[in-house]
Every structure is written in structure tokens, then in C-alpha cells.
PDB file of C-alpha atoms in Angstrom:
ATOM      1  CA  MET D   1      30.191  23.854 -36.295  1.00 47.00           C
ATOM      2  CA  HIS D   2      33.323  24.004 -34.182  1.00 44.00           C
ATOM      3  CA  PRO D   3      34.731  20.460 -33.646  1.00 40.00           C
ATOM      4  CA  VAL D   4      34.562  20.794 -29.851  1.00 36.00           C
ATOM      5  CA  LYS D   5      30.954  21.989 -29.963  1.00 39.00           C
ATOM      6  CA  ALA D   6      30.096  19.172 -32.341  1.00 41.00           C
ATOM      7  CA  ALA D   7      31.633  16.616 -30.009  1.00 38.00           C
ATOM      8  CA  LEU D   8      29.763  18.071 -27.045  1.00 35.00           C
ATOM      9  CA  SER D   9      26.514  17.955 -29.005  1.00 40.00           C
ATOM     10  CA  VAL D  10      27.039  14.273 -29.713  1.00 34.00           C
ATOM     11  CA  LEU D  11      27.788  13.582 -26.041  1.00 34.00           C
ATOM     12  CA  VAL D  12      24.679  15.463 -24.932  1.00 36.00           C
ATOM     13  CA  ALA D  13      22.562  13.529 -27.423  1.00 39.00           C
ATOM     14  CA  ILE D  14      23.982  10.221 -26.228  1.00 34.00           C
ATOM     15  CA  PHE D  15      23.440  11.179 -22.594  1.00 35.00           C
ATOM     16  CA  ALA D  16      19.862  12.276 -23.278  1.00 39.00           C
ATOM     17  CA  ALA D  17      19.097   9.058 -25.107  1.00 40.00           C
ATOM     18  CA  GLY D  18      20.623   7.021 -22.322  1.00 43.00           C
ATOM     19  CA  THR D  19      18.754   8.784 -19.549  1.00 37.00           C
ATOM     20  CA  GLY D  20      15.548   8.597 -21.556  1.00 41.00           C
ATOM     21  CA  ALA D  21      15.961   4.845 -21.912  1.00 39.00           C
ATOM     22  CA  LEU D  22      16.703   4.558 -18.202  1.00 37.00           C
ATOM     23  CA  ALA D  23      13.598   6.559 -17.360  1.00 39.00           C
ATOM     24  CA  GLN D  24      11.545   4.326 -19.634  1.00 42.00           C
ATOM     25  CA  ASP D  25      13.006   1.204 -17.991  1.00 44.00           C
ATOM     26  CA  THR D  26      12.150   2.632 -14.574  1.00 42.00           C
ATOM     27  CA  GLN D  27       8.620   3.460 -15.687  1.00 46.00           C
ATOM     28  CA  ASP D  28       8.126   0.034 -17.267  1.00 48.00           C
ATOM     29  CA  ALA D  29       9.280  -1.662 -14.078  1.00 48.00           C
ATOM     30  CA  VAL D  30       6.422  -0.205 -12.070  1.00 52.00           C
ATOM     31  CA  ARG D  31       3.662   0.336 -14.639  1.00 52.00           C
ATOM     32  CA  GLU D  32       1.580  -2.504 -16.005  1.00 57.00           C
ATOM     33  CA  THR D  33      -1.826  -0.831 -15.727  1.00 59.00           C
ATOM     34  CA  PRO D  34      -4.434  -0.100 -18.434  1.00 67.00           C
ATOM     35  CA  SER D  35      -4.024   3.082 -20.461  1.00 76.00           C
ATOM     36  CA  ASP D  36      -7.521   4.306 -19.529  1.00 91.00           C
ATOM     37  CA  PRO D  37      -7.139   6.304 -16.261  1.00 93.00           C
ATOM     38  CA  LEU D  38     -10.493   5.144 -14.894  1.00 95.00           C
ATOM     39  CA  ALA D  39      -9.738   1.460 -15.478  1.00 94.00           C
ATOM     40  CA  ALA D  40      -6.204   1.932 -14.184  1.00 95.00           C
ATOM     41  CA  GLY D  41      -7.482   3.650 -11.050  1.00 96.00           C
ATOM     42  CA  ARG D  42      -9.957   0.850 -10.411  1.00 96.00           C
ATOM     43  CA  LEU D  43      -7.060  -1.614 -10.569  1.00 96.00           C
ATOM     44  CA  VAL D  44      -4.953   0.455  -8.153  1.00 97.00           C
ATOM     45  CA  ALA D  45      -7.904   0.550  -5.753  1.00 97.00           C
ATOM     46  CA  ALA D  46      -8.203  -3.225  -5.994  1.00 95.00           C
ATOM     47  CA  ILE D  47      -4.576  -4.001  -5.158  1.00 96.00           C
ATOM     48  CA  GLY D  48      -4.649  -1.278  -2.495  1.00 96.00           C
ATOM     49  CA  GLY D  49      -7.655  -2.865  -0.821  1.00 94.00           C
ATOM     50  CA  CYS D  50      -9.492   0.451  -0.554  1.00 96.00           C
ATOM     51  CA  ALA D  51     -12.927  -1.143  -0.264  1.00 94.00           C
ATOM     52  CA  ASN D  52     -11.737  -3.685   2.302  1.00 93.00           C
ATOM     53  CA  CYS D  53     -11.030  -0.965   4.850  1.00 94.00           C
ATOM     54  CA  HIS D  54     -13.304   1.865   3.779  1.00 97.00           C
ATOM     55  CA  THR D  55     -16.556  -0.070   3.291  1.00 96.00           C
ATOM     56  CA  ALA D  56     -18.486  -1.242   6.335  1.00 94.00           C
ATOM     57  CA  LYS D  57     -20.508  -4.444   6.380  1.00 91.00           C
ATOM     58  CA  GLU D  58     -23.875  -3.608   4.833  1.00 90.00           C
ATOM     59  CA  GLY D  59     -22.563  -0.089   4.262  1.00 95.00           C
ATOM     60  CA  ALA D  60     -22.344   2.074   1.162  1.00 97.00           C
ATOM     61  CA  PRO D  61     -19.166   1.486  -0.871  1.00 96.00           C
ATOM     62  CA  LEU D  62     -16.202   3.512   0.382  1.00 98.00           C
ATOM     63  CA  ALA D  63     -18.369   5.592   2.724  1.00 97.00           C
ATOM     64  CA  GLY D  64     -16.447   4.539   5.829  1.00 95.00           C
ATOM     65  CA  GLY D  65     -15.329   1.193   7.149  1.00 93.00           C
ATOM     66  CA  ASP D  66     -15.767  -1.045  10.135  1.00 92.00           C
ATOM     67  CA  PRO D  67     -13.669  -0.174  13.193  1.00 92.00           C
ATOM     68  CA  ILE D  68     -10.057  -1.293  13.349  1.00 90.00           C
ATOM     69  CA  HIS D  69      -9.123  -2.390  16.848  1.00 86.00           C
ATOM     70  CA  SER D  70      -5.526  -2.039  17.995  1.00 84.00           C
ATOM     71  CA  PRO D  71      -3.544  -1.664  21.238  1.00 82.00           C
ATOM     72  CA  PHE D  72      -3.648   2.085  20.587  1.00 83.00           C
ATOM     73  CA  GLY D  73      -7.405   2.309  20.314  1.00 84.00           C
ATOM     74  CA  THR D  74     -10.205   1.902  17.819  1.00 89.00           C
ATOM     75  CA  PHE D  75      -9.835   3.614  14.468  1.00 92.00           C
ATOM     76  CA  TYR D  76     -12.632   4.240  11.998  1.00 95.00           C
ATOM     77  CA  PRO D  77     -11.626   4.287   8.311  1.00 96.00           C
ATOM     78  CA  PRO D  78     -13.118   7.463   6.834  1.00 97.00           C
ATOM     79  CA  ASN D  79     -15.443   8.174   3.973  1.00 98.00           C
ATOM     80  CA  ILE D  80     -13.410   8.375   0.746  1.00 98.00           C
ATOM     81  CA  THR D  81     -16.276   8.959  -1.674  1.00 98.00           C
ATOM     82  CA  PRO D  82     -16.302  12.284  -3.565  1.00 98.00           C
ATOM     83  CA  ASP D  83     -18.813  13.828  -1.175  1.00 98.00           C
ATOM     84  CA  PRO D  84     -17.457  17.360  -0.550  1.00 97.00           C
ATOM     85  CA  ALA D  85     -18.698  17.596   3.038  1.00 97.00           C
ATOM     86  CA  THR D  86     -17.756  14.236   4.565  1.00 98.00           C
ATOM     87  CA  GLY D  87     -15.539  12.631   1.925  1.00 98.00           C
ATOM     88  CA  ILE D  88     -12.672  13.710  -0.303  1.00 98.00           C
ATOM     89  CA  GLY D  89     -14.707  15.539  -2.937  1.00 97.00           C
ATOM     90  CA  GLY D  90     -13.053  18.885  -2.306  1.00 93.00           C
ATOM     91  CA  TRP D  91      -9.472  17.630  -2.407  1.00 98.00           C
ATOM     92  CA  SER D  92      -7.020  18.768  -5.047  1.00 98.00           C
ATOM     93  CA  ASP D  93      -4.668  16.313  -6.733  1.00 98.00           C
ATOM     94  CA  GLU D  94      -1.798  17.716  -4.681  1.00 98.00           C
ATOM     95  CA  GLU D  95      -3.706  17.311  -1.412  1.00 99.00           C
ATOM     96  CA  PHE D  96      -4.579  13.728  -2.312  1.00 99.00           C
ATOM     97  CA  ILE D  97      -0.977  12.823  -3.127  1.00 98.00           C
ATOM     98  CA  THR D  98       0.247  14.493   0.070  1.00 98.00           C
ATOM     99  CA  ALA D  99      -2.262  12.538   2.130  1.00 98.00           C
ATOM    100  CA  MET D 100      -1.357   9.245   0.499  1.00 98.00           C
ATOM    101  CA  ARG D 101       2.418   9.594   0.390  1.00 98.00           C
ATOM    102  CA  GLU D 102       3.149  11.906   3.294  1.00 98.00           C
ATOM    103  CA  GLY D 103       0.328  11.067   5.702  1.00 98.00           C
ATOM    104  CA  ILE D 104      -0.737  14.706   6.050  1.00 98.00           C
ATOM    105  CA  SER D 105      -4.359  15.829   5.749  1.00 97.00           C
ATOM    106  CA  PRO D 106      -5.441  18.827   3.642  1.00 98.00           C
ATOM    107  CA  GLY D 107      -5.750  20.701   6.929  1.00 96.00           C
ATOM    108  CA  GLY D 108      -2.103  20.010   7.770  1.00 96.00           C
ATOM    109  CA  ASP D 109      -2.667  17.398  10.480  1.00 95.00           C
ATOM    110  CA  PRO D 110      -0.743  14.112  10.547  1.00 96.00           C
ATOM    111  CA  TYR D 111      -2.716  10.920  10.082  1.00 95.00           C
ATOM    112  CA  TYR D 112      -2.535   8.064  12.534  1.00 93.00           C
ATOM    113  CA  PRO D 113      -0.422   5.235  11.094  1.00 92.00           C
ATOM    114  CA  ALA D 114      -3.470   2.962  11.078  1.00 92.00           C
ATOM    115  CA  PHE D 115      -3.666   4.528   7.621  1.00 95.00           C
ATOM    116  CA  PRO D 116      -0.815   2.787   5.749  1.00 96.00           C
ATOM    117  CA  TYR D 117       0.776   5.877   4.242  1.00 98.00           C
ATOM    118  CA  THR D 118       4.147   4.476   5.322  1.00 98.00           C
ATOM    119  CA  SER D 119       3.674   1.996   2.456  1.00 98.00           C
ATOM    120  CA  TYR D 120       1.856   4.274   0.034  1.00 98.00           C
ATOM    121  CA  THR D 121       4.820   6.645   0.202  1.00 98.00           C
ATOM    122  CA  HIS D 122       6.474   4.315  -2.338  1.00 98.00           C
ATOM    123  CA  MET D 123       3.752   4.828  -4.956  1.00 98.00           C
ATOM    124  CA  ASN D 124       4.290   6.824  -8.125  1.00 97.00           C
ATOM    125  CA  ASP D 125       2.322   9.901  -9.196  1.00 96.00           C
ATOM    126  CA  GLU D 126       0.583   8.148 -12.078  1.00 96.00           C
ATOM    127  CA  ASP D 127      -0.950   5.424  -9.933  1.00 97.00           C
ATOM    128  CA  LEU D 128      -2.084   7.890  -7.282  1.00 98.00           C
ATOM    129  CA  LEU D 129      -3.661  10.283  -9.766  1.00 98.00           C
ATOM    130  CA  GLU D 130      -5.417   7.427 -11.558  1.00 97.00           C
ATOM    131  CA  LEU D 131      -6.668   6.181  -8.201  1.00 98.00           C
ATOM    132  CA  LYS D 132      -8.112   9.632  -7.548  1.00 98.00           C
ATOM    133  CA  VAL D 133      -9.782   9.631 -10.969  1.00 98.00           C
ATOM    134  CA  TRP D 134     -11.544   6.410 -10.041  1.00 98.00           C
ATOM    135  CA  LEU D 135     -12.458   7.553  -6.519  1.00 98.00           C
ATOM    136  CA  ASP D 136     -13.898  10.756  -7.965  1.00 98.00           C
ATOM    137  CA  SER D 137     -16.132   8.623 -10.210  1.00 97.00           C
ATOM    138  CA  VAL D 138     -17.872   6.618  -7.485  1.00 97.00           C
ATOM    139  CA  GLU D 139     -21.219   7.554  -5.981  1.00 97.00           C
ATOM    140  CA  PRO D 140     -20.781  10.310  -3.371  1.00 98.00           C
ATOM    141  CA  VAL D 141     -22.218   9.495   0.035  1.00 98.00           C
ATOM    142  CA  GLU D 142     -22.737  12.071   2.765  1.00 98.00           C
ATOM    143  CA  GLN D 143     -21.745  10.153   5.874  1.00 97.00           C
ATOM    144  CA  ALA D 144     -19.387  11.337   8.581  1.00 96.00           C
ATOM    145  CA  SER D 145     -17.137   8.795  10.262  1.00 94.00           C
ATOM    146  CA  PRO D 146     -17.142   8.295  14.046  1.00 93.00           C
ATOM    147  CA  ALA D 147     -14.277   9.806  16.000  1.00 90.00           C
ATOM    148  CA  HIS D 148     -11.366   7.518  16.804  1.00 89.00           C
ATOM    149  CA  VAL D 149     -11.259   6.150  20.341  1.00 86.00           C
ATOM    150  CA  LEU D 150      -7.655   6.356  21.528  1.00 83.00           C
ATOM    151  CA  ARG D 151      -6.138   4.223  24.256  1.00 76.00           C
ATOM    152  CA  MET D 152      -2.775   4.051  25.955  1.00 64.00           C
ATOM    153  CA  PRO D 153      -1.193   0.595  25.465  1.00 62.00           C
ATOM    154  CA  VAL D 154      -0.020   0.513  29.093  1.00 52.00           C
ATOM    155  CA  TRP D 155      -3.631   1.024  30.240  1.00 50.00           C
ATOM    156  CA  PRO D 156      -5.616  -0.611  27.425  1.00 52.00           C
ATOM    157  CA  HIS D 157      -8.953  -0.364  29.234  1.00 56.00           C
ATOM    158  CA  LEU D 158      -8.749   3.410  29.643  1.00 52.00           C
ATOM    159  CA  GLU D 159      -9.367   5.958  26.943  1.00 55.00           C
ATOM    160  CA  ALA D 160      -6.614   8.494  26.346  1.00 53.00           C
ATOM    161  CA  PRO D 161      -7.458  11.601  28.400  1.00 49.00           C
ATOM    162  CA  PHE D 162      -6.455  13.973  25.590  1.00 50.00           C
ATOM    163  CA  ASP D 163      -5.909  14.140  21.854  1.00 60.00           C
ATOM    164  CA  VAL D 164      -2.460  12.681  21.220  1.00 69.00           C
ATOM    165  CA  ARG D 165      -2.316  13.697  17.575  1.00 73.00           C
ATOM    166  CA  PHE D 166       0.441  16.207  18.359  1.00 79.00           C
ATOM    167  CA  ALA D 167       2.625  13.264  19.436  1.00 84.00           C
ATOM    168  CA  LEU D 168       2.421  11.899  15.891  1.00 90.00           C
ATOM    169  CA  TRP D 169       4.984  14.471  14.788  1.00 93.00           C
ATOM    170  CA  GLY D 170       7.473  12.778  17.094  1.00 91.00           C
ATOM    171  CA  TRP D 171       6.410   9.352  15.860  1.00 93.00           C
ATOM    172  CA  ARG D 172       6.949  10.447  12.282  1.00 96.00           C
ATOM    173  CA  TRP D 173      10.386  11.835  13.104  1.00 96.00           C
ATOM    174  CA  LEU D 174      11.381   8.488  14.594  1.00 96.00           C
ATOM    175  CA  PHE D 175       9.721   6.024  12.251  1.00 96.00           C
ATOM    176  CA  PHE D 176       8.725   7.587   8.936  1.00 97.00           C
ATOM    177  CA  GLU D 177      10.894   8.620   6.035  1.00 93.00           C
ATOM    178  CA  PRO D 178       9.111   9.626   2.833  1.00 94.00           C
ATOM    179  CA  ALA D 179      10.419   7.574  -0.067  1.00 93.00           C
ATOM    180  CA  ARG D 180       9.711   6.616  -3.650  1.00 95.00           C
ATOM    181  CA  PHE D 181      10.144   3.182  -5.119  1.00 97.00           C
ATOM    182  CA  GLU D 182      13.429   2.834  -6.970  1.00 97.00           C
ATOM    183  CA  PRO D 183      13.847  -0.227  -9.206  1.00 97.00           C
ATOM    184  CA  ASP D 184      16.857  -2.400  -8.456  1.00 98.00           C
ATOM    185  CA  PRO D 185      18.923  -2.548 -11.661  1.00 97.00           C
ATOM    186  CA  ALA D 186      20.395  -5.875 -10.561  1.00 98.00           C
ATOM    187  CA  LYS D 187      16.939  -7.476 -10.547  1.00 98.00           C
ATOM    188  CA  SER D 188      14.549  -8.381 -13.346  1.00 98.00           C
ATOM    189  CA  LYS D 189      11.667  -6.247 -14.557  1.00 98.00           C
ATOM    190  CA  GLU D 190       9.288  -8.864 -13.104  1.00 98.00           C
ATOM    191  CA  TRP D 191      10.955  -8.708  -9.677  1.00 98.00           C
ATOM    192  CA  ASN D 192      10.840  -4.906  -9.648  1.00 98.00           C
ATOM    193  CA  ARG D 193       7.180  -4.872 -10.625  1.00 98.00           C
ATOM    194  CA  GLY D 194       6.448  -7.299  -7.781  1.00 98.00           C
ATOM    195  CA  ALA D 195       8.495  -5.244  -5.329  1.00 98.00           C
ATOM    196  CA  TYR D 196       6.548  -2.111  -6.242  1.00 98.00           C
ATOM    197  CA  LEU D 197       3.167  -3.809  -5.818  1.00 98.00           C
ATOM    198  CA  VAL D 198       4.099  -5.477  -2.517  1.00 98.00           C
ATOM    199  CA  GLU D 199       5.887  -2.546  -0.891  1.00 98.00           C
ATOM    200  CA  GLY D 200       3.645   0.198  -2.275  1.00 98.00           C
ATOM    201  CA  PRO D 201      -0.047  -0.151  -3.130  1.00 98.00           C
ATOM    202  CA  GLY D 202      -0.356  -3.700  -1.800  1.00 98.00           C
ATOM    203  CA  HIS D 203       1.072  -2.580   1.588  1.00 97.00           C
ATOM    204  CA  CYS D 204       1.638  -6.238   2.513  1.00 97.00           C
ATOM    205  CA  ALA D 205       4.094  -5.349   5.285  1.00 96.00           C
ATOM    206  CA  GLN D 206       1.376  -3.578   7.248  1.00 95.00           C
ATOM    207  CA  CYS D 207      -0.122  -6.916   8.271  1.00 94.00           C
ATOM    208  CA  HIS D 208       2.710  -9.394   7.748  1.00 96.00           C
ATOM    209  CA  THR D 209       5.455  -7.488   9.614  1.00 96.00           C
ATOM    210  CA  PRO D 210       5.517  -7.305  13.431  1.00 94.00           C
ATOM    211  CA  ARG D 211       5.454  -3.930  15.143  1.00 93.00           C
ATOM    212  CA  ASN D 212       7.435  -2.429  17.990  1.00 92.00           C
ATOM    213  CA  ILE D 213       5.944  -1.028  21.190  1.00 89.00           C
ATOM    214  CA  PHE D 214       5.248   2.262  19.415  1.00 90.00           C
ATOM    215  CA  GLY D 215       3.224   0.633  16.660  1.00 90.00           C
ATOM    216  CA  ALA D 216       5.902   1.086  13.992  1.00 95.00           C
ATOM    217  CA  LEU D 217       6.891  -1.724  11.651  1.00 96.00           C
ATOM    218  CA  ASP D 218       9.906  -3.736  12.786  1.00 95.00           C
ATOM    219  CA  HIS D 219      11.771  -3.803   9.484  1.00 94.00           C
ATOM    220  CA  ASP D 220      14.449  -6.093  10.898  1.00 94.00           C
ATOM    221  CA  ARG D 221      11.773  -8.806  10.959  1.00 94.00           C
ATOM    222  CA  ALA D 222      10.002  -7.850   7.763  1.00 95.00           C
ATOM    223  CA  TYR D 223       7.267 -10.246   6.630  1.00 96.00           C
ATOM    224  CA  SER D 224       7.925 -12.684   9.476  1.00 94.00           C
ATOM    225  CA  GLY D 225       4.302 -12.506  10.625  1.00 92.00           C
ATOM    226  CA  SER D 226       2.433 -10.686  13.341  1.00 90.00           C
ATOM    227  CA  ALA D 227       0.757 -11.873  16.512  1.00 83.00           C
ATOM    228  CA  THR D 228      -2.300  -9.706  15.957  1.00 76.00           C
ATOM    229  CA  GLY D 229      -4.026  -8.892  12.692  1.00 71.00           C
ATOM    230  CA  PRO D 230      -7.001  -6.645  11.882  1.00 69.00           C
ATOM    231  CA  ASP D 231      -9.444  -9.198  13.286  1.00 67.00           C
ATOM    232  CA  GLY D 232      -7.214 -10.144  16.199  1.00 70.00           C
ATOM    233  CA  GLU D 233      -5.972 -13.237  14.391  1.00 77.00           C
ATOM    234  CA  LYS D 234      -2.353 -14.261  13.941  1.00 87.00           C
ATOM    235  CA  ILE D 235      -0.844 -13.161  10.633  1.00 92.00           C
ATOM    236  CA  PRO D 236       1.488 -15.731   9.027  1.00 93.00           C
ATOM    237  CA  ASP D 237       5.147 -15.501   8.155  1.00 94.00           C
ATOM    238  CA  ILE D 238       5.519 -15.143   4.367  1.00 96.00           C
ATOM    239  CA  THR D 239       9.303 -15.319   4.134  1.00 94.00           C
ATOM    240  CA  GLN D 240      11.214 -18.324   2.835  1.00 92.00           C
ATOM    241  CA  GLY D 241      12.064 -19.325   6.406  1.00 90.00           C
ATOM    242  CA  PRO D 242      10.986 -22.594   8.080  1.00 90.00           C
ATOM    243  CA  ASP D 243       7.898 -20.933   9.560  1.00 91.00           C
ATOM    244  CA  GLY D 244       6.973 -19.251   6.306  1.00 93.00           C
ATOM    245  CA  ILE D 245       6.274 -20.305   2.742  1.00 94.00           C
ATOM    246  CA  GLY D 246       9.644 -21.863   1.988  1.00 92.00           C
ATOM    247  CA  ASP D 247       7.996 -25.049   0.750  1.00 92.00           C
ATOM    248  CA  TRP D 248       5.778 -23.187  -1.724  1.00 95.00           C
ATOM    249  CA  SER D 249       6.801 -22.880  -5.364  1.00 95.00           C
ATOM    250  CA  GLN D 250       6.432 -19.656  -7.302  1.00 95.00           C
ATOM    251  CA  GLN D 251       3.638 -21.337  -9.240  1.00 96.00           C
ATOM    252  CA  ASP D 252       1.877 -22.219  -5.957  1.00 97.00           C
ATOM    253  CA  LEU D 253       2.032 -18.605  -4.860  1.00 97.00           C
ATOM    254  CA  THR D 254       0.901 -17.225  -8.209  1.00 98.00           C
ATOM    255  CA  PHE D 255      -2.093 -19.582  -8.229  1.00 97.00           C
ATOM    256  CA  PHE D 256      -2.886 -18.665  -4.616  1.00 97.00           C
ATOM    257  CA  PHE D 257      -3.165 -15.010  -5.587  1.00 97.00           C
ATOM    258  CA  LYS D 258      -5.620 -15.979  -8.332  1.00 97.00           C
ATOM    259  CA  ILE D 259      -8.149 -18.100  -6.397  1.00 96.00           C
ATOM    260  CA  GLY D 260      -6.931 -18.192  -2.776  1.00 96.00           C
ATOM    261  CA  MET D 261      -6.106 -21.898  -2.717  1.00 96.00           C
ATOM    262  CA  MET D 262      -3.038 -23.056  -0.800  1.00 94.00           C
ATOM    263  CA  PRO D 263      -0.795 -25.964  -1.863  1.00 94.00           C
ATOM    264  CA  ASP D 264      -2.641 -28.332   0.508  1.00 93.00           C
ATOM    265  CA  GLY D 265      -5.935 -27.606  -1.242  1.00 94.00           C
ATOM    266  CA  ASP D 266      -7.396 -25.488   1.553  1.00 94.00           C
ATOM    267  CA  PHE D 267      -8.678 -21.995   0.855  1.00 95.00           C
ATOM    268  CA  VAL D 268      -7.641 -18.886   2.711  1.00 92.00           C
ATOM    269  CA  GLY D 269     -10.206 -17.170   4.918  1.00 86.00           C
ATOM    270  CA  SER D 270     -10.750 -14.028   6.968  1.00 83.00           C
ATOM    271  CA  GLU D 271      -9.116 -10.787   5.814  1.00 85.00           C
ATOM    272  CA  MET D 272      -6.777 -12.515   3.363  1.00 93.00           C
ATOM    273  CA  ALA D 273      -9.769 -13.890   1.482  1.00 93.00           C
ATOM    274  CA  LYS D 274     -10.801 -10.280   0.834  1.00 92.00           C
ATOM    275  CA  VAL D 275      -7.281  -9.423  -0.286  1.00 95.00           C
ATOM    276  CA  VAL D 276      -7.424 -12.211  -2.861  1.00 96.00           C
ATOM    277  CA  ASN D 277     -11.038 -11.910  -3.997  1.00 94.00           C
ATOM    278  CA  GLU D 278     -11.151  -8.124  -4.179  1.00 93.00           C
ATOM    279  CA  GLY D 279      -7.494  -7.511  -4.972  1.00 94.00           C
ATOM    280  CA  THR D 280      -5.005  -9.961  -6.413  1.00 96.00           C
ATOM    281  CA  ALA D 281      -7.654 -11.969  -8.304  1.00 96.00           C
ATOM    282  CA  LYS D 282      -8.327  -8.852 -10.379  1.00 95.00           C
ATOM    283  CA  LEU D 283      -4.704  -8.401 -11.403  1.00 96.00           C
ATOM    284  CA  SER D 284      -3.157  -9.733 -14.578  1.00 95.00           C
ATOM    285  CA  ASP D 285      -1.374 -13.084 -14.566  1.00 96.00           C
ATOM    286  CA  ALA D 286       1.868 -11.172 -15.087  1.00 97.00           C
ATOM    287  CA  ASP D 287       1.312  -9.028 -11.988  1.00 97.00           C
ATOM    288  CA  ARG D 288       0.445 -12.043  -9.838  1.00 97.00           C
ATOM    289  CA  ALA D 289       3.602 -13.777 -11.045  1.00 98.00           C
ATOM    290  CA  ALA D 290       5.604 -10.624 -10.296  1.00 98.00           C
ATOM    291  CA  ILE D 291       4.314 -10.476  -6.720  1.00 98.00           C
ATOM    292  CA  ALA D 292       5.190 -14.137  -6.275  1.00 98.00           C
ATOM    293  CA  ALA D 293       8.680 -13.620  -7.715  1.00 98.00           C
ATOM    294  CA  TYR D 294       9.383 -10.841  -5.239  1.00 98.00           C
ATOM    295  CA  LEU D 295       8.021 -12.693  -2.215  1.00 97.00           C
ATOM    296  CA  MET D 296       9.971 -15.818  -3.127  1.00 96.00           C
ATOM    297  CA  ASP D 297      13.135 -13.724  -2.993  1.00 95.00           C
ATOM    298  CA  LEU D 298      12.581 -12.137   0.427  1.00 90.00           C
ATOM    299  CA  PRO D 299      15.672 -12.524   2.635  1.00 83.00           C
ATOM    300  CA  VAL D 300      15.524 -14.823   5.638  1.00 78.00           C
ATOM    301  CA  ASP D 301      17.315 -13.859   8.844  1.00 67.00           C
TER     302      ASP D 301
END
């Protein structure tokens, strides 16, 4: 072989090996799920809190949730069982990923941001496809969801006189940028795994970050708490600031995600109890520690 070609071949081989190792590092940073797609999908559903929103009290699992009340109206989480008529049974993998990461329905309509696609946009293909495998395995239920009741925040007691879904395109242009999680090479594998779980499937910011007058997350005050949660309750600050969890240790936080007990011995209630019992309690010790490591490192303004 010509010496120049030989040298180029060596360089290409080195580059390929290097990029392959980088890709593996990136994959490892965000993947700690079982190898079985069904078990992995069940775990993604747990950390994503699918049942918490999409299952009504005394209702069939995932066949549609209790109403979510907000200044913009009342939203009804839809049926996500594999029923082809009223659920997601007829969706392709591509349609499912587009809905989750882009917030666009199979029919091409934008979803209201009550659906946290602005967080799910950070999720990787593997987790989303495994989630779909699990959702496709649950019992299909034919049950249509009620129509959303929209309100204008300036006149909260009046229903919106028209369908404002077209305005969501403007909202998306202002407040939504599709993204994928990118590990920070300056941080540890544990930190990156925690960042992925918190910012992506866990969608923690959706409750713990305040919103602006348009209902978009105020990222300048990320995780500093919100005046109104899903049940109308105040959502706490979870930064390291004086009003947050600055006096918690990483061990405190990791243990909290396992059984829901705070450092003072009290147990969490309301919606967060569901997050723990149906979500973080089902994760591995390593994943709970990773979430804690990331939250303990959140910047404080």
C-alpha cells in the first residue's frame, strides 16, 4: 500500500475508534435500563409518571386521567392504551416519537403544553421506543376522553369562545425548541445520567419551575418552585438556595426518592407521593443517586 494511503487508513481507524468510544460513553451516560424492551419500557413509564396523569381515580389504567386545572382551562389527559379507536393503538413508532418529542399529533395538530413534550424532547429513541413497547402491551380500553375546556387567563370564569389551538404554533415559535439530551463531558457519568432523568423522562421542571404569563417555563428561575401545582398546591423550591433543599445531603435526597421520607422524618404527600411511590421508588439505587447528584448541583441565582 502507498505510504500516504497507509497513513490515512491508520488515521481513519483511530478516528473511528475514538468516535465509537465517544458514542458508547454518550449512550452509557443516559442508559441504565434493563435489556428486555418490555421491562425497560415499564421503567420509563414509571419515571415518566404516565399512570399518574393518564389514569383516573377508580378508572382503568392509562385509559384517561383526572382533569388538570390551570389558568388556561381544564385539560383531560387522554387514553394512551393500545385501543385503536380511542387510544394510541394505531400509531406508528415514528408518530409516537413525534408526539412525545415534538408535541405534534399523528393528525398534524400541536398539543397543548399541558402535555410535557417540552421535557420529553430530551429523550432518546431507545427509551421512547421501549416505552411504546410497554404501552402496546397493556390492556386496551375503548374510552374517549372529554374535550378540553379552554379559558382565557384574563377572564378565568369565561370559556374561550373559539378553539385556540391555532395559536399554539405561535406559542411553539416563542417557547419551544426541539432538543436532545447531550451529556456534559466535564461532568461525571452519574451526573449526566441524573440530568437526563430529571430533564427528560422525569420532567421535574414542569412542576418545580415557575411559568410566565403565557404558561411557558421560566428557565431563568428553574426549579425555584411554583405557586400553583396540579392540585392547586404550592410546589417547593428544589435548588440549593435558602428556600430550597440546601440543607439536605445527597444521601438524604437519594433516600427520599426511595421511600418519600424527608430529613425531618415526615413523609411527602399529594402528587409528590405518587411520583415517589409509582416512579422513583421503582428505579435502581444508582439511578436515584444520579438524580440526587444532579439536583444537588443545580445552580442558585
